[in-house]
JSON list of C-alpha atoms in Angstrom, two decimals:
[
{"chain": "S", "resi": 4, "resn": "GLY", "atom": "CA", "xyz": [4.62, -4.80, -11.19]},
{"chain": "S", "resi": 5, "resn": "ALA", "atom": "CA", "xyz": [1.08, -4.13, -11.69]},
{"chain": "S", "resi": 6, "resn": "VAL", "atom": "CA", "xyz": [-0.21, -1.12, -9.75]},
{"chain": "S", "resi": 7, "resn": "VAL", "atom": "CA", "xyz": [-3.59, -0.41, -8.15]},
{"chain": "S", "resi": 8, "resn": "SER", "atom": "CA", "xyz": [-4.45, 2.86, -6.94]},
{"chain": "S", "resi": 9, "resn": "GLN", "atom": "CA", "xyz": [-7.36, 4.09, -4.41]},
{"chain": "S", "resi": 10, "resn": "HIS", "atom": "CA", "xyz": [-8.82, 7.45, -3.98]},
{"chain": "S", "resi": 11, "resn": "PRO", "atom": "CA", "xyz": [-9.17, 9.09, -1.66]},
{"chain": "S", "resi": 12, "resn": "SER", "atom": "CA", "xyz": [-6.50, 7.90, 0.47]},
{"chain": "S", "resi": 13, "resn": "ARG", "atom": "CA", "xyz": [-8.10, 9.24, 3.32]},
{"chain": "S", "resi": 14, "resn": "VAL", "atom": "CA", "xyz": [-11.44, 10.69, 3.77]},
{"chain": "S", "resi": 15, "resn": "ILE", "atom": "CA", "xyz": [-13.53, 12.15, 7.07]},
{"chain": "S", "resi": 16, "resn": "CYS", "atom": "CA", "xyz": [-17.25, 12.61, 6.51]},
{"chain": "S", "resi": 17, "resn": "LYS", "atom": "CA", "xyz": [-20.33, 13.33, 8.86]},
{"chain": "S", "resi": 18, "resn": "SER", "atom": "CA", "xyz": [-22.77, 10.84, 9.85]},
{"chain": "S", "resi": 19, "resn": "GLY", "atom": "CA", "xyz": [-25.56, 10.16, 7.42]},
{"chain": "S", "resi": 20, "resn": "THR", "atom": "CA", "xyz": [-23.35, 11.22, 4.27]},
{"chain": "S", "resi": 21, "resn": "SER", "atom": "CA", "xyz": [-22.42, 9.20, 1.47]},
{"chain": "S", "resi": 22, "resn": "VAL", "atom": "CA", "xyz": [-18.70, 8.53, 0.44]},
{"chain": "S", "resi": 23, "resn": "LYS", "atom": "CA", "xyz": [-17.37, 7.06, -2.81]},
{"chain": "S", "resi": 24, "resn": "ILE", "atom": "CA", "xyz": [-14.00, 5.26, -2.93]},
{"chain": "S", "resi": 25, "resn": "GLU", "atom": "CA", "xyz": [-12.14, 4.56, -6.29]},
{"chain": "S", "resi": 26, "resn": "CYS", "atom": "CA", "xyz": [-9.94, 1.64, -7.25]},
{"chain": "S", "resi": 27, "resn": "ARG", "atom": "CA", "xyz": [-8.30, 1.57, -10.34]},
{"chain": "S", "resi": 28, "resn": "SER", "atom": "CA", "xyz": [-5.85, -0.55, -11.91]},
{"chain": "S", "resi": 29, "resn": "LEU", "atom": "CA", "xyz": [-3.14, 1.60, -13.66]},
{"chain": "S", "resi": 30, "resn": "ASP", "atom": "CA", "xyz": [-1.42, -0.64, -16.07]},
{"chain": "S", "resi": 31, "resn": "PHE", "atom": "CA", "xyz": [-3.63, -3.84, -16.51]},
{"chain": "S", "resi": 32, "resn": "GLN", "atom": "CA", "xyz": [-7.05, -4.62, -16.94]},
{"chain": "S", "resi": 33, "resn": "ALA", "atom": "CA", "xyz": [-8.76, -6.18, -13.75]},
{"chain": "S", "resi": 34, "resn": "THR", "atom": "CA", "xyz": [-11.58, -8.56, -14.70]},
{"chain": "S", "resi": 35, "resn": "THR", "atom": "CA", "xyz": [-12.00, -9.20, -10.82]},
{"chain": "S", "resi": 36, "resn": "MET", "atom": "CA", "xyz": [-11.81, -6.61, -8.21]},
{"chain": "S", "resi": 37, "resn": "PHE", "atom": "CA", "xyz": [-12.10, -7.60, -4.32]},
{"chain": "S", "resi": 38, "resn": "TRP", "atom": "CA", "xyz": [-13.21, -4.87, -1.79]},
{"chain": "S", "resi": 39, "resn": "TYR", "atom": "CA", "xyz": [-11.90, -5.66, 1.87]},
{"chain": "S", "resi": 40, "resn": "ARG", "atom": "CA", "xyz": [-12.37, -4.08, 5.09]},
{"chain": "S", "resi": 41, "resn": "GLN", "atom": "CA", "xyz": [-9.86, -4.15, 7.83]},
{"chain": "S", "resi": 42, "resn": "PHE", "atom": "CA", "xyz": [-10.32, -3.05, 11.67]},
{"chain": "S", "resi": 43, "resn": "PRO", "atom": "CA", "xyz": [-7.35, -2.19, 13.60]},
{"chain": "S", "resi": 44, "resn": "LYS", "atom": "CA", "xyz": [-5.06, -4.90, 14.51]},
{"chain": "S", "resi": 45, "resn": "LYS", "atom": "CA", "xyz": [-7.28, -7.36, 12.55]},
{"chain": "S", "resi": 46, "resn": "SER", "atom": "CA", "xyz": [-6.92, -9.38, 9.60]},
{"chain": "S", "resi": 47, "resn": "LEU", "atom": "CA", "xyz": [-8.96, -8.42, 6.09]},
{"chain": "S", "resi": 48, "resn": "MET", "atom": "CA", "xyz": [-12.32, -9.07, 5.86]},
{"chain": "S", "resi": 49, "resn": "LEU", "atom": "CA", "xyz": [-13.38, -9.93, 2.20]},
{"chain": "S", "resi": 50, "resn": "MET", "atom": "CA", "xyz": [-16.50, -7.64, 1.57]},
{"chain": "S", "resi": 51, "resn": "ALA", "atom": "CA", "xyz": [-17.21, -8.34, -2.05]},
{"chain": "S", "resi": 52, "resn": "THR", "atom": "CA", "xyz": [-16.13, -9.34, -5.43]},
{"chain": "S", "resi": 53, "resn": "SER", "atom": "CA", "xyz": [-16.64, -7.60, -8.36]},
{"chain": "S", "resi": 54, "resn": "ASN", "atom": "CA", "xyz": [-16.51, -8.51, -11.96]},
{"chain": "S", "resi": 55, "resn": "GLU", "atom": "CA", "xyz": [-16.52, -5.95, -14.88]},
{"chain": "S", "resi": 56, "resn": "GLY", "atom": "CA", "xyz": [-19.89, -5.61, -16.12]},
{"chain": "S", "resi": 57, "resn": "SER", "atom": "CA", "xyz": [-21.81, -7.67, -13.63]},
{"chain": "S", "resi": 58, "resn": "LYS", "atom": "CA", "xyz": [-23.10, -7.03, -10.29]},
{"chain": "S", "resi": 59, "resn": "ALA", "atom": "CA", "xyz": [-20.97, -7.49, -7.19]},
{"chain": "S", "resi": 60, "resn": "THR", "atom": "CA", "xyz": [-21.10, -10.83, -5.36]},
{"chain": "S", "resi": 61, "resn": "TYR", "atom": "CA", "xyz": [-21.28, -9.78, -1.28]},
{"chain": "S", "resi": 62, "resn": "GLU", "atom": "CA", "xyz": [-19.86, -12.00, 1.45]},
{"chain": "S", "resi": 63, "resn": "GLN", "atom": "CA", "xyz": [-22.33, -13.14, 4.20]},
{"chain": "S", "resi": 64, "resn": "GLY", "atom": "CA", "xyz": [-23.42, -10.55, 6.17]},
{"chain": "S", "resi": 65, "resn": "VAL", "atom": "CA", "xyz": [-22.26, -7.59, 4.26]},
{"chain": "S", "resi": 66, "resn": "GLU", "atom": "CA", "xyz": [-25.44, -5.08, 3.34]},
{"chain": "S", "resi": 67, "resn": "LYS", "atom": "CA", "xyz": [-25.26, -4.74, -0.19]},
{"chain": "S", "resi": 68, "resn": "ASP", "atom": "CA", "xyz": [-27.61, -1.67, -0.14]},
{"chain": "S", "resi": 69, "resn": "LYS", "atom": "CA", "xyz": [-25.23, -0.05, 2.17]},
{"chain": "S", "resi": 70, "resn": "PHE", "atom": "CA", "xyz": [-22.04, -0.68, 0.49]},
{"chain": "S", "resi": 71, "resn": "LEU", "atom": "CA", "xyz": [-22.30, -0.20, -3.29]},
{"chain": "S", "resi": 72, "resn": "ILE", "atom": "CA", "xyz": [-20.12, -1.64, -5.46]},
{"chain": "S", "resi": 73, "resn": "ASN", "atom": "CA", "xyz": [-19.80, -0.76, -9.36]},
{"chain": "S", "resi": 74, "resn": "HIS", "atom": "CA", "xyz": [-17.19, -1.94, -11.69]},
{"chain": "S", "resi": 75, "resn": "ALA", "atom": "CA", "xyz": [-17.98, -0.24, -14.66]},
{"chain": "S", "resi": 76, "resn": "SER", "atom": "CA", "xyz": [-14.82, -0.87, -16.83]},
{"chain": "S", "resi": 77, "resn": "LEU", "atom": "CA", "xyz": [-11.81, -3.26, -16.78]},
{"chain": "S", "resi": 78, "resn": "THR", "atom": "CA", "xyz": [-9.75, -0.63, -14.77]},
{"chain": "S", "resi": 79, "resn": "LEU", "atom": "CA", "xyz": [-12.18, 0.94, -12.14]},
{"chain": "S", "resi": 80, "resn": "SER", "atom": "CA", "xyz": [-14.45, -0.25, -9.25]},
{"chain": "S", "resi": 81, "resn": "THR", "atom": "CA", "xyz": [-15.83, 2.19, -7.02]},
{"chain": "S", "resi": 82, "resn": "LEU", "atom": "CA", "xyz": [-17.66, 1.24, -3.37]},
{"chain": "S", "resi": 83, "resn": "THR", "atom": "CA", "xyz": [-19.92, 3.86, -1.86]},
{"chain": "S", "resi": 84, "resn": "VAL", "atom": "CA", "xyz": [-20.71, 3.78, 1.78]},
{"chain": "S", "resi": 85, "resn": "THR", "atom": "CA", "xyz": [-24.21, 5.04, 1.79]},
{"chain": "S", "resi": 86, "resn": "SER", "atom": "CA", "xyz": [-25.44, 6.83, 4.75]},
{"chain": "S", "resi": 87, "resn": "ALA", "atom": "CA", "xyz": [-22.11, 6.50, 6.81]},
{"chain": "S", "resi": 88, "resn": "HIS", "atom": "CA", "xyz": [-22.22, 5.91, 10.56]},
{"chain": "S", "resi": 89, "resn": "PRO", "atom": "CA", "xyz": [-19.48, 5.89, 13.00]},
{"chain": "S", "resi": 90, "resn": "GLU", "atom": "CA", "xyz": [-19.06, 2.02, 13.12]},
{"chain": "S", "resi": 91, "resn": "ASP", "atom": "CA", "xyz": [-18.49, 2.28, 9.06]},
{"chain": "S", "resi": 92, "resn": "SER", "atom": "CA", "xyz": [-15.18, 4.02, 10.00]},
{"chain": "S", "resi": 93, "resn": "SER", "atom": "CA", "xyz": [-12.46, 1.52, 9.24]},
{"chain": "S", "resi": 94, "resn": "PHE", "atom": "CA", "xyz": [-9.65, 0.93, 6.50]},
{"chain": "S", "resi": 95, "resn": "TYR", "atom": "CA", "xyz": [-11.11, -0.01, 3.23]},
{"chain": "S", "resi": 96, "resn": "ILE", "atom": "CA", "xyz": [-8.77, -1.95, 0.88]},
{"chain": "S", "resi": 97, "resn": "CYS", "atom": "CA", "xyz": [-9.38, -2.81, -2.76]},
{"chain": "S", "resi": 98, "resn": "SER", "atom": "CA", "xyz": [-7.50, -5.48, -4.78]},
{"chain": "S", "resi": 99, "resn": "ALA", "atom": "CA", "xyz": [-7.42, -6.55, -8.61]},
{"chain": "S", "resi": 100, "resn": "ARG", "atom": "CA", "xyz": [-6.68, -9.29, -10.66]},
{"chain": "S", "resi": 101, "resn": "GLU", "atom": "CA", "xyz": [-6.22, -9.62, -14.38]},
{"chain": "S", "resi": 102, "resn": "GLY", "atom": "CA", "xyz": [-7.64, -12.94, -15.26]},
{"chain": "S", "resi": 103, "resn": "GLY", "atom": "CA", "xyz": [-10.50, -15.03, -13.64]},
{"chain": "S", "resi": 104, "resn": "GLY", "atom": "CA", "xyz": [-10.04, -17.75, -11.22]},
{"chain": "S", "resi": 105, "resn": "ALA", "atom": "CA", "xyz": [-7.32, -18.11, -8.64]},
{"chain": "S", "resi": 106, "resn": "GLY", "atom": "CA", "xyz": [-4.02, -16.12, -8.78]},
{"chain": "S", "resi": 107, "resn": "GLU", "atom": "CA", "xyz": [-2.16, -13.08, -7.62]},
{"chain": "S", "resi": 108, "resn": "GLN", "atom": "CA", "xyz": [-3.99, -10.13, -6.27]},
{"chain": "S", "resi": 109, "resn": "PHE", "atom": "CA", "xyz": [-2.51, -6.76, -6.57]},
{"chain": "S", "resi": 110, "resn": "PHE", "atom": "CA", "xyz": [-3.37, -4.33, -3.82]},
{"chain": "S", "resi": 111, "resn": "GLY", "atom": "CA", "xyz": [-4.23, -0.61, -3.56]},
{"chain": "S", "resi": 112, "resn": "PRO", "atom": "CA", "xyz": [-2.65, 1.50, -0.71]},
{"chain": "S", "resi": 113, "resn": "GLY", "atom": "CA", "xyz": [-6.19, 1.68, 1.11]},
{"chain": "S", "resi": 114, "resn": "THR", "atom": "CA", "xyz": [-8.61, 4.21, 2.07]},
{"chain": "S", "resi": 115, "resn": "ARG", "atom": "CA", "xyz": [-8.96, 5.37, 5.78]},
{"chain": "S", "resi": 116, "resn": "LEU", "atom": "CA", "xyz": [-12.69, 6.14, 6.28]},
{"chain": "S", "resi": 117, "resn": "THR", "atom": "CA", "xyz": [-13.76, 8.11, 9.47]},
{"chain": "S", "resi": 118, "resn": "VAL", "atom": "CA", "xyz": [-17.16, 8.99, 10.02]},
{"chain": "S", "resi": 119, "resn": "LEU", "atom": "CA", "xyz": [-17.98, 11.67, 12.95]},
{"chain": "X", "resi": 7, "resn": "ALA", "atom": "CA", "xyz": [-14.29, -23.82, 4.07]},
{"chain": "X", "resi": 8, "resn": "GLN", "atom": "CA", "xyz": [-10.55, -23.07, 3.97]},
{"chain": "X", "resi": 9, "resn": "SER", "atom": "CA", "xyz": [-9.05, -21.39, 7.07]},
{"chain": "X", "resi": 10, "resn": "VAL", "atom": "CA", "xyz": [-5.90, -19.71, 7.70]},
{"chain": "X", "resi": 11, "resn": "THR", "atom": "CA", "xyz": [-3.79, -20.04, 11.12]},
{"chain": "X", "resi": 12, "resn": "GLN", "atom": "CA", "xyz": [-1.07, -17.68, 12.17]},
{"chain": "X", "resi": 13, "resn": "PRO", "atom": "CA", "xyz": [-0.10, -18.76, 15.76]},
{"chain": "X", "resi": 14, "resn": "ASP", "atom": "CA", "xyz": [1.81, -16.08, 16.53]},
{"chain": "X", "resi": 15, "resn": "ILE", "atom": "CA", "xyz": [0.28, -12.40, 17.22]},
{"chain": "X", "resi": 16, "resn": "HIS", "atom": "CA", "xyz": [3.39, -10.75, 17.88]},
{"chain": "X", "resi": 17, "resn": "ILE", "atom": "CA", "xyz": [7.05, -11.48, 17.31]},
{"chain": "X", "resi": 18, "resn": "THR", "atom": "CA", "xyz": [10.19, -9.83, 18.23]},
{"chain": "X", "resi": 19, "resn": "VAL", "atom": "CA", "xyz": [13.48, -10.39, 17.20]},
{"chain": "X", "resi": 20, "resn": "SER", "atom": "CA", "xyz": [16.79, -8.69, 17.32]},
{"chain": "X", "resi": 21, "resn": "GLU", "atom": "CA", "xyz": [17.90, -6.99, 14.00]},
{"chain": "X", "resi": 22, "resn": "GLY", "atom": "CA", "xyz": [20.45, -9.33, 12.54]},
{"chain": "X", "resi": 23, "resn": "ALA", "atom": "CA", "xyz": [18.58, -12.56, 13.80]},
{"chain": "X", "resi": 24, "resn": "SER", "atom": "CA", "xyz": [16.71, -15.09, 11.67]},
{"chain": "X", "resi": 25, "resn": "LEU", "atom": "CA", "xyz": [13.02, -15.13, 11.51]},
{"chain": "X", "resi": 26, "resn": "GLU", "atom": "CA", "xyz": [10.16, -17.52, 11.09]},
{"chain": "X", "resi": 27, "resn": "LEU", "atom": "CA", "xyz": [6.62, -16.70, 11.04]},
{"chain": "X", "resi": 28, "resn": "ARG", "atom": "CA", "xyz": [4.47, -19.75, 11.04]},
{"chain": "X", "resi": 29, "resn": "CYS", "atom": "CA", "xyz": [1.35, -20.31, 8.82]},
{"chain": "X", "resi": 30, "resn": "ASN", "atom": "CA", "xyz": [-0.95, -23.43, 8.69]},
{"chain": "X", "resi": 31, "resn": "TYR", "atom": "CA", "xyz": [-4.10, -23.82, 6.40]},
{"chain": "X", "resi": 32, "resn": "SER", "atom": "CA", "xyz": [-6.96, -26.13, 6.64]},
{"chain": "X", "resi": 33, "resn": "TYR", "atom": "CA", "xyz": [-8.25, -27.44, 3.02]},
{"chain": "X", "resi": 34, "resn": "GLY", "atom": "CA", "xyz": [-8.56, -30.94, 1.53]},
{"chain": "X", "resi": 35, "resn": "ALA", "atom": "CA", "xyz": [-6.37, -30.21, -1.35]},
{"chain": "X", "resi": 36, "resn": "THR", "atom": "CA", "xyz": [-3.48, -27.99, -2.08]},
{"chain": "X", "resi": 37, "resn": "PRO", "atom": "CA", "xyz": [-4.49, -24.42, -2.18]},
{"chain": "X", "resi": 38, "resn": "TYR", "atom": "CA", "xyz": [-2.73, -21.54, -3.77]},
{"chain": "X", "resi": 39, "resn": "LEU", "atom": "CA", "xyz": [-0.45, -19.99, -0.87]},
{"chain": "X", "resi": 40, "resn": "PHE", "atom": "CA", "xyz": [0.49, -16.54, -0.28]},
{"chain": "X", "resi": 41, "resn": "TRP", "atom": "CA", "xyz": [2.88, -14.26, 2.14]},
{"chain": "X", "resi": 42, "resn": "TYR", "atom": "CA", "xyz": [2.02, -10.26, 2.27]},
{"chain": "X", "resi": 43, "resn": "VAL", "atom": "CA", "xyz": [3.38, -7.65, 4.07]},
{"chain": "X", "resi": 44, "resn": "GLN", "atom": "CA", "xyz": [1.65, -4.57, 5.32]},
{"chain": "X", "resi": 45, "resn": "SER", "atom": "CA", "xyz": [3.36, -1.36, 6.67]},
{"chain": "X", "resi": 46, "resn": "PRO", "atom": "CA", "xyz": [1.12, 0.55, 9.02]},
{"chain": "X", "resi": 47, "resn": "GLY", "atom": "CA", "xyz": [-1.43, 2.59, 7.05]},
{"chain": "X", "resi": 48, "resn": "GLN", "atom": "CA", "xyz": [-0.70, 0.89, 3.85]},
{"chain": "X", "resi": 49, "resn": "GLY", "atom": "CA", "xyz": [-1.95, -1.72, 1.41]},
{"chain": "X", "resi": 50, "resn": "LEU", "atom": "CA", "xyz": [-0.60, -5.21, 0.87]},
{"chain": "X", "resi": 51, "resn": "GLN", "atom": "CA", "xyz": [2.63, -6.28, -0.82]},
{"chain": "X", "resi": 52, "resn": "LEU", "atom": "CA", "xyz": [3.18, -9.49, -2.17]},
{"chain": "X", "resi": 53, "resn": "LEU", "atom": "CA", "xyz": [6.22, -10.90, -0.52]},
{"chain": "X", "resi": 54, "resn": "LEU", "atom": "CA", "xyz": [5.97, -14.69, -2.00]},
{"chain": "X", "resi": 55, "resn": "LYS", "atom": "CA", "xyz": [3.77, -17.23, -3.73]},
{"chain": "X", "resi": 56, "resn": "TYR", "atom": "CA", "xyz": [3.33, -20.94, -4.20]},
{"chain": "X", "resi": 57, "resn": "PHE", "atom": "CA", "xyz": [1.14, -22.48, -6.97]},
{"chain": "X", "resi": 58, "resn": "SER", "atom": "CA", "xyz": [2.93, -25.76, -7.55]},
{"chain": "X", "resi": 59, "resn": "GLY", "atom": "CA", "xyz": [6.42, -27.38, -8.27]},
{"chain": "X", "resi": 60, "resn": "ASP", "atom": "CA", "xyz": [9.36, -26.50, -5.91]},
{"chain": "X", "resi": 61, "resn": "THR", "atom": "CA", "xyz": [8.02, -26.54, -2.50]},
{"chain": "X", "resi": 62, "resn": "LEU", "atom": "CA", "xyz": [11.02, -23.72, -1.38]},
{"chain": "X", "resi": 63, "resn": "VAL", "atom": "CA", "xyz": [9.85, -20.62, -3.13]},
{"chain": "X", "resi": 64, "resn": "GLN", "atom": "CA", "xyz": [11.83, -17.48, -3.06]},
{"chain": "X", "resi": 65, "resn": "GLY", "atom": "CA", "xyz": [10.54, -13.72, -2.46]},
{"chain": "X", "resi": 66, "resn": "ILE", "atom": "CA", "xyz": [11.29, -10.53, -2.38]},
{"chain": "X", "resi": 67, "resn": "LYS", "atom": "CA", "xyz": [13.59, -8.54, 0.05]},
{"chain": "X", "resi": 68, "resn": "GLY", "atom": "CA", "xyz": [15.11, -11.76, 1.16]},
{"chain": "X", "resi": 69, "resn": "PHE", "atom": "CA", "xyz": [12.43, -14.07, 2.39]},
{"chain": "X", "resi": 70, "resn": "GLU", "atom": "CA", "xyz": [11.77, -17.66, 1.55]},
{"chain": "X", "resi": 71, "resn": "ALA", "atom": "CA", "xyz": [9.05, -20.04, 2.41]},
{"chain": "X", "resi": 72, "resn": "GLU", "atom": "CA", "xyz": [8.44, -23.57, 2.56]},
{"chain": "X", "resi": 73, "resn": "PHE", "atom": "CA", "xyz": [5.67, -25.21, 1.74]},
{"chain": "X", "resi": 74, "resn": "LYS", "atom": "CA", "xyz": [5.18, -28.61, 3.89]},
{"chain": "X", "resi": 75, "resn": "ARG", "atom": "CA", "xyz": [2.03, -30.59, 2.39]},
{"chain": "X", "resi": 76, "resn": "SER", "atom": "CA", "xyz": [2.20, -33.45, 5.33]},
{"chain": "X", "resi": 77, "resn": "GLN", "atom": "CA", "xyz": [2.10, -30.50, 7.93]},
{"chain": "X", "resi": 78, "resn": "SER", "atom": "CA", "xyz": [-0.23, -28.12, 5.90]},
{"chain": "X", "resi": 79, "resn": "SER", "atom": "CA", "xyz": [2.18, -25.61, 6.82]},
{"chain": "X", "resi": 80, "resn": "PHE", "atom": "CA", "xyz": [3.56, -22.41, 4.51]},
{"chain": "X", "resi": 81, "resn": "ASN", "atom": "CA", "xyz": [6.21, -20.93, 6.68]},
{"chain": "X", "resi": 82, "resn": "LEU", "atom": "CA", "xyz": [8.08, -17.75, 6.33]},
{"chain": "X", "resi": 83, "resn": "ARG", "atom": "CA", "xyz": [11.48, -17.11, 6.69]},
{"chain": "X", "resi": 84, "resn": "LYS", "atom": "CA", "xyz": [14.49, -14.75, 6.51]},
{"chain": "X", "resi": 85, "resn": "PRO", "atom": "CA", "xyz": [18.02, -15.36, 7.79]},
{"chain": "X", "resi": 86, "resn": "SER", "atom": "CA", "xyz": [18.76, -12.03, 8.79]},
{"chain": "X", "resi": 87, "resn": "VAL", "atom": "CA", "xyz": [15.97, -9.50, 9.79]},
{"chain": "X", "resi": 88, "resn": "HIS", "atom": "CA", "xyz": [16.67, -5.54, 9.04]},
{"chain": "X", "resi": 89, "resn": "TRP", "atom": "CA", "xyz": [14.91, -3.04, 10.94]},
{"chain": "X", "resi": 90, "resn": "SER", "atom": "CA", "xyz": [12.92, -2.19, 7.90]},
{"chain": "X", "resi": 91, "resn": "ASP", "atom": "CA", "xyz": [11.27, -5.42, 7.88]},
{"chain": "X", "resi": 92, "resn": "ALA", "atom": "CA", "xyz": [9.06, -4.37, 11.32]},
{"chain": "X", "resi": 93, "resn": "ALA", "atom": "CA", "xyz": [5.37, -4.66, 9.67]},
{"chain": "X", "resi": 94, "resn": "GLU", "atom": "CA", "xyz": [2.50, -6.74, 9.76]},
{"chain": "X", "resi": 95, "resn": "TYR", "atom": "CA", "xyz": [2.68, -10.15, 7.94]},
{"chain": "X", "resi": 96, "resn": "PHE", "atom": "CA", "xyz": [-0.36, -11.98, 6.56]},
{"chain": "X", "resi": 97, "resn": "CYS", "atom": "CA", "xyz": [-0.32, -15.47, 5.40]},
{"chain": "X", "resi": 98, "resn": "ALA", "atom": "CA", "xyz": [-3.27, -16.21, 2.67]},
{"chain": "X", "resi": 99, "resn": "VAL", "atom": "CA", "xyz": [-5.12, -19.26, 1.04]},
{"chain": "X", "resi": 100, "resn": "GLU", "atom": "CA", "xyz": [-6.54, -19.22, -2.13]},
{"chain": "X", "resi": 101, "resn": "VAL", "atom": "CA", "xyz": [-8.57, -22.23, -3.79]},
{"chain": "X", "resi": 102, "resn": "GLY", "atom": "CA", "xyz": [-9.59, -22.17, -7.42]},
{"chain": "X", "resi": 103, "resn": "THR", "atom": "CA", "xyz": [-13.16, -23.43, -6.74]},
{"chain": "X", "resi": 104, "resn": "ASN", "atom": "CA", "xyz": [-13.90, -20.33, -4.64]},
{"chain": "X", "resi": 105, "resn": "ALA", "atom": "CA", "xyz": [-14.21, -17.71, -7.18]},
{"chain": "X", "resi": 106, "resn": "GLY", "atom": "CA", "xyz": [-10.52, -16.98, -6.76]},
{"chain": "X", "resi": 107, "resn": "LYS", "atom": "CA", "xyz": [-11.31, -15.68, -3.48]},
{"chain": "X", "resi": 108, "resn": "SER", "atom": "CA", "xyz": [-8.49, -15.50, -0.75]},
{"chain": "X", "resi": 109, "resn": "THR", "atom": "CA", "xyz": [-8.77, -16.21, 3.18]},
{"chain": "X", "resi": 110, "resn": "PHE", "atom": "CA", "xyz": [-6.51, -14.48, 5.12]},
{"chain": "X", "resi": 111, "resn": "GLY", "atom": "CA", "xyz": [-4.87, -15.33, 8.36]},
{"chain": "X", "resi": 112, "resn": "ASP", "atom": "CA", "xyz": [-5.17, -13.03, 11.22]},
{"chain": "X", "resi": 113, "resn": "GLY", "atom": "CA", "xyz": [-1.80, -11.52, 11.05]},
{"chain": "X", "resi": 114, "resn": "THR", "atom": "CA", "xyz": [1.47, -11.46, 12.72]},
{"chain": "X", "resi": 115, "resn": "THR", "atom": "CA", "xyz": [3.06, -8.50, 13.76]},
{"chain": "X", "resi": 116, "resn": "LEU", "atom": "CA", "xyz": [6.75, -8.08, 13.77]},
{"chain": "X", "resi": 117, "resn": "THR", "atom": "CA", "xyz": [8.91, -6.00, 15.83]},
{"chain": "X", "resi": 118, "resn": "VAL", "atom": "CA", "xyz": [12.68, -5.83, 15.35]},
{"chain": "X", "resi": 119, "resn": "LYS", "atom": "CA", "xyz": [14.81, -4.53, 18.46]},
{"chain": "X", "resi": 120, "resn": "PRO", "atom": "CA", "xyz": [18.18, -2.71, 17.39]}
]
């Protein structure tokens, strides 16, 4: 099956610094990638949808200047948490889809971000 | 907007017993339906999906799910649970008109007793 990787799997940073998380589709070209945030014991909250070569579409309530998303190629999307604060600590998961429209998403293993 | 309800927050079953996890959705048309499993600290793995056709779908790891249009449900079942099935299970709904975005239920935590 299609494989999606995320790097790093775990990151600890100081408050005020920026952190970049990479999401890669390893064996397929991802037209669309999604970024989710998951709080403990909670469901996935969609943060944004990113399409290769265009600006990401953010969900309501998600600060686009804080969570910068770049989808520069068909196999790589990055999420940068800028000026991170403790409340940004969470589990961030990306997913990728090969084509447009509806259909199966392939999920990365997630990145645990802890902001001190 | 579509919504997904998983009524059971936590279910405990004995190993070898049968399992049913409930999922109800709210949407006017038939959406695409998915069940995912998540082990602690991991991403999501697709168990099965329903797009159209036969309403009883088979998935991986011995799971199956039945789409019932009249009840707007897509319940997940397994005849005999294994200890390794202990995990978090998410039902998800997707409609083609929503830019392919999925809406997830709040999840059901499955505990398996020896």
